[in-house]
Short mmCIF file of C-alpha atoms in Angstrom, two decimals:
data_model
loop_
_atom_site.label_atom_id
_atom_site.label_comp_id
_atom_site.label_asym_id
_atom_site.label_seq_id
_atom_site.Cartn_x
_atom_site.Cartn_y
_atom_site.Cartn_z
CA UNK A 1 67.70 12.55 -70.89
CA UNK A 2 71.14 14.15 -71.09
CA UNK A 3 73.36 13.57 -74.11
CA UNK A 4 77.01 14.38 -73.63
CA UNK A 5 79.20 15.11 -76.66
CA UNK A 6 82.95 15.29 -76.23
CA UNK A 7 85.67 16.87 -78.33
CA UNK A 8 87.70 14.88 -80.82
CA UNK A 9 90.83 12.78 -80.48
CA UNK A 10 94.11 14.47 -79.62
CA UNK A 11 97.76 13.59 -80.15
CA UNK A 12 100.19 15.31 -77.81
CA UNK A 13 103.90 15.17 -77.08
CA UNK A 14 105.20 14.34 -73.57
CA UNK A 15 105.16 17.42 -71.35
CA UNK A 16 102.33 19.10 -73.26
CA UNK A 17 98.80 19.81 -72.04
CA UNK A 18 95.43 18.73 -73.37
CA UNK A 19 91.96 20.15 -72.81
CA UNK A 20 88.94 17.92 -73.40
CA UNK A 21 85.45 19.37 -73.63
CA UNK A 22 82.10 17.85 -72.80
CA UNK A 23 78.94 19.54 -73.99
CA UNK A 24 75.41 18.57 -73.07
CA UNK A 25 72.34 18.72 -75.24
CA UNK A 26 70.25 20.01 -72.35
CA UNK A 27 70.65 23.48 -70.88
CA UNK A 28 70.02 21.96 -67.44
CA UNK A 29 73.50 20.40 -67.72
CA UNK A 30 74.52 23.34 -65.54
CA UNK A 31 72.62 21.63 -62.68
CA UNK A 32 74.67 18.40 -62.80
CA UNK A 33 77.88 17.26 -61.18
CA UNK A 34 80.33 16.27 -63.91
CA UNK A 35 82.72 13.38 -63.36
CA UNK A 36 85.74 12.42 -65.44
CA UNK A 37 86.82 8.79 -65.91
CA UNK A 38 89.66 7.48 -68.03
CA UNK A 39 90.58 4.12 -69.51
CA UNK A 40 94.03 3.24 -70.77
CA UNK A 41 94.21 0.83 -73.73
CA UNK A 42 93.16 -2.66 -72.63
CA UNK A 43 92.83 -1.53 -69.03
CA UNK A 44 90.02 -0.85 -66.57
CA UNK A 45 88.16 2.30 -65.61
CA UNK A 46 89.81 4.95 -63.46
CA UNK A 47 87.80 7.68 -61.74
CA UNK A 48 89.67 10.98 -61.99
CA UNK A 49 87.52 13.58 -60.31
CA UNK A 50 84.28 15.51 -60.25
CA UNK A 51 83.06 19.13 -60.38
CA UNK A 52 79.93 20.50 -58.75
CA UNK A 53 77.17 22.32 -60.72
CA UNK A 54 78.54 25.79 -60.14
CA UNK A 55 82.09 24.75 -61.01
CA UNK A 56 83.38 26.27 -57.78
CA UNK A 57 84.13 22.95 -56.08
CA UNK A 58 86.15 20.06 -57.46
CA UNK A 59 87.49 16.79 -56.04
CA UNK A 60 90.30 14.82 -57.61
CA UNK A 61 91.83 11.41 -57.11
CA UNK A 62 95.15 12.01 -55.38
CA UNK A 63 97.25 10.85 -58.30
CA UNK A 64 95.84 13.66 -60.50
CA UNK A 65 96.16 16.40 -57.92
CA UNK A 66 98.06 19.33 -59.39
CA UNK A 67 97.92 18.03 -62.96
CA UNK A 68 94.21 18.05 -63.71
CA UNK A 69 91.96 21.10 -63.82
CA UNK A 70 88.21 20.76 -64.22
CA UNK A 71 86.18 23.80 -65.22
CA UNK A 72 82.83 24.58 -66.80
CA UNK A 73 81.35 27.37 -68.84
CA UNK A 74 77.75 27.72 -67.75
CA UNK A 75 76.95 30.13 -70.57
CA UNK A 76 77.56 27.39 -73.16
CA UNK A 77 76.77 24.33 -71.04
CA UNK A 78 80.25 22.91 -71.53
CA UNK A 79 82.58 21.21 -69.08
CA UNK A 80 86.33 20.94 -69.55
CA UNK A 81 89.08 18.71 -68.22
CA UNK A 82 92.64 19.93 -68.73
CA UNK A 83 95.65 17.76 -67.98
CA UNK A 84 99.19 19.13 -67.94
CA UNK A 85 102.67 17.57 -68.03
CA UNK A 86 101.40 14.69 -70.13
CA UNK A 87 103.28 11.38 -70.06
CA UNK A 88 102.97 8.38 -72.39
CA UNK A 89 101.07 6.49 -69.68
CA UNK A 90 98.35 9.17 -69.83
CA UNK A 91 97.38 7.69 -73.20
CA UNK A 92 93.75 6.74 -72.66
CA UNK A 93 90.14 7.35 -73.56
CA UNK A 94 88.77 10.10 -71.33
CA UNK A 95 85.06 10.14 -70.52
CA UNK A 96 82.80 12.72 -68.94
CA UNK A 97 79.78 11.40 -67.04
CA UNK A 98 76.93 12.65 -64.86
CA UNK A 99 74.44 11.12 -62.46
CA UNK A 100 70.76 10.84 -63.45
CA UNK A 101 69.53 13.58 -61.15
CA UNK A 102 70.46 17.24 -61.10
CA UNK A 103 72.36 18.53 -58.06
CA UNK A 104 73.11 14.93 -57.01
CA UNK A 105 76.57 14.28 -55.62
CA UNK A 106 75.96 10.54 -55.92
CA UNK A 107 78.81 8.40 -57.17
CA UNK A 108 76.90 6.57 -59.94
CA UNK A 109 77.18 7.69 -63.56
CA UNK A 110 74.06 7.41 -65.70
CA UNK A 111 74.98 9.56 -68.69
CA UNK A 112 78.32 9.26 -70.46
CA UNK A 113 80.05 11.07 -73.28
CA UNK A 114 81.34 9.04 -76.19
CA UNK A 115 84.92 9.31 -74.98
CA UNK A 116 87.96 11.22 -76.24
CA UNK A 117 91.15 9.35 -77.12
CA UNK A 118 94.27 11.21 -75.99
CA UNK A 119 97.50 9.79 -77.30
CA UNK A 120 100.77 10.94 -75.77
CA UNK A 121 103.76 10.06 -77.91
CA UNK A 122 107.02 11.65 -78.97
CA UNK B 1 91.24 5.25 -50.92
CA UNK B 2 88.63 2.49 -50.88
CA UNK B 3 90.05 -0.70 -52.41
CA UNK B 4 87.74 -2.69 -54.70
CA UNK B 5 88.32 -6.29 -55.73
CA UNK B 6 86.28 -8.38 -58.17
CA UNK B 7 86.15 -12.06 -58.90
CA UNK B 8 86.50 -13.81 -61.15
CA UNK B 9 88.56 -11.72 -63.55
CA UNK B 10 86.96 -13.57 -66.43
CA UNK B 11 84.37 -16.27 -67.02
CA UNK B 12 82.84 -18.22 -69.83
CA UNK B 13 79.26 -19.50 -69.63
CA UNK B 14 76.57 -20.89 -71.86
CA UNK B 15 73.51 -19.02 -73.07
CA UNK B 16 70.80 -19.35 -70.41
CA UNK B 17 73.24 -19.91 -67.56
CA UNK B 18 73.19 -17.88 -64.35
CA UNK B 19 76.33 -15.83 -63.96
CA UNK B 20 77.53 -14.40 -60.64
CA UNK B 21 80.27 -11.83 -60.04
CA UNK B 22 81.41 -10.75 -56.61
CA UNK B 23 82.87 -7.45 -55.50
CA UNK B 24 84.52 -6.69 -52.20
CA UNK B 25 85.16 -3.26 -50.74
CA UNK B 26 87.56 -2.29 -48.00
CA UNK B 27 86.45 -0.71 -45.77
CA UNK B 28 82.63 -0.73 -45.41
CA UNK B 29 80.74 1.26 -48.10
CA UNK B 30 77.20 0.57 -46.72
CA UNK B 31 75.00 0.27 -49.84
CA UNK B 32 76.85 2.56 -52.25
CA UNK B 33 77.96 0.06 -54.86
CA UNK B 34 77.26 0.39 -58.58
CA UNK B 35 77.61 -2.04 -61.49
CA UNK B 36 78.44 -1.10 -65.08
CA UNK B 37 78.56 -3.03 -68.35
CA UNK B 38 81.10 -2.04 -71.00
CA UNK B 39 81.21 -3.42 -74.51
CA UNK B 40 84.34 -2.96 -76.67
CA UNK B 41 84.72 0.54 -78.02
CA UNK B 42 81.73 1.85 -76.07
CA UNK B 43 81.21 3.95 -72.97
CA UNK B 44 80.19 2.07 -69.83
CA UNK B 45 76.50 1.65 -69.10
CA UNK B 46 75.07 1.83 -65.60
CA UNK B 47 73.07 -1.31 -64.75
CA UNK B 48 72.68 -1.31 -60.96
CA UNK B 49 73.08 1.53 -58.46
CA UNK B 50 73.14 1.52 -54.67
CA UNK B 51 73.77 -2.23 -54.61
CA UNK B 52 70.37 -3.47 -55.73
CA UNK B 53 68.48 -0.79 -57.70
CA UNK B 54 67.96 -1.59 -61.37
CA UNK B 55 68.62 1.40 -63.60
CA UNK B 56 65.67 2.39 -65.79
CA UNK B 57 65.47 0.40 -69.03
CA UNK B 58 67.84 -2.34 -67.89
CA UNK B 59 66.53 -5.90 -68.37
CA UNK B 60 65.35 -7.62 -65.22
CA UNK B 61 67.76 -10.54 -65.71
CA UNK B 62 70.38 -8.26 -64.17
CA UNK B 63 70.34 -7.92 -60.40
CA UNK B 64 72.55 -6.94 -57.50
CA UNK B 65 72.68 -7.54 -53.78
CA UNK B 66 74.86 -7.03 -50.76
CA UNK B 67 75.90 -4.39 -48.27
CA UNK B 68 78.89 -3.36 -46.23
CA UNK B 69 81.93 -4.99 -47.84
CA UNK B 70 80.50 -7.86 -49.91
CA UNK B 71 78.37 -7.49 -53.02
CA UNK B 72 77.06 -9.78 -55.75
CA UNK B 73 75.99 -9.13 -59.34
CA UNK B 74 73.90 -11.71 -61.14
CA UNK B 75 72.78 -12.29 -64.71
CA UNK B 76 69.94 -14.78 -64.37
CA UNK B 77 69.87 -16.05 -67.94
CA UNK B 78 72.93 -15.13 -69.94
CA UNK B 79 72.22 -13.78 -73.41
CA UNK B 80 74.63 -13.37 -76.34
CA UNK B 81 74.31 -9.57 -76.05
CA UNK B 82 75.58 -9.75 -72.46
CA UNK B 83 79.15 -10.42 -73.63
CA UNK B 84 81.01 -7.51 -72.07
CA UNK B 85 83.25 -6.46 -69.21
CA UNK B 86 81.48 -5.67 -65.94
CA UNK B 87 82.82 -3.24 -63.35
CA UNK B 88 81.79 -2.50 -59.82
CA UNK B 89 82.32 0.98 -58.41
CA UNK B 90 81.96 2.35 -54.91
CA UNK B 91 80.08 5.62 -54.55
CA UNK B 92 80.43 6.16 -50.80
CA UNK B 93 83.82 7.85 -50.41
CA UNK B 94 85.82 10.07 -52.71
CA UNK B 95 87.59 9.03 -54.88
CA UNK B 96 84.86 6.82 -56.36
CA UNK B 97 87.05 3.83 -57.19
CA UNK B 98 86.23 1.07 -59.68
CA UNK B 99 86.95 -2.61 -59.40
CA UNK B 100 89.31 -4.21 -61.95
CA UNK B 101 86.52 -5.69 -64.05
CA UNK B 102 85.17 -9.13 -65.00
CA UNK B 103 85.14 -10.18 -68.63
CA UNK B 104 82.13 -12.33 -69.55
CA UNK B 105 81.91 -14.32 -72.76
CA UNK B 106 79.86 -17.17 -74.18
CA UNK B 107 81.10 -20.74 -74.04
#
């Protein structure tokens, strides 16, 4: 079982950046792909991207290309998602998620963080 | 990107009813279709993966079927705790797109 704990809520001004962290309770977190999914208020789920276990390979949805950076610190078992040039329509809950099996590039998400609300407002 | 559609967008049914949600993908995604349940204020929960495989610990009243472009999700006997929004998601091609969701409540 993998428990993912995310950083707390953030309030940012338009144009700023935000960095959300996702830490796992299991050291083997370093063996999992990490996906990021967001959900705007009252809206559906939007897949943003994923990062492989080593952190050397990432894939993003086209609309986030150039604005989202996914990284991980294998020494602490923490993954990060940084978004720049924030706009009010980036206001959303951001989730990290992983598949059930280590080293699996599968598209299903078994384990989820609790979500981090990012509010972008002037 | 793969386009995902779901129908209906919402439904209301009685306790004990059978509930069916459909999801269409364009183009073909073979069997790589997942179903999630999301309750208000909570993270989504994986129920079905690869079209028909029940995730561990998920009640057997939930089931999925289909392949290619057409998929179905069924709750065989709706329970009060099943009130939630249900999303399909394709896991065949990056980006792994979600459907728009189906809101299920009790009549």
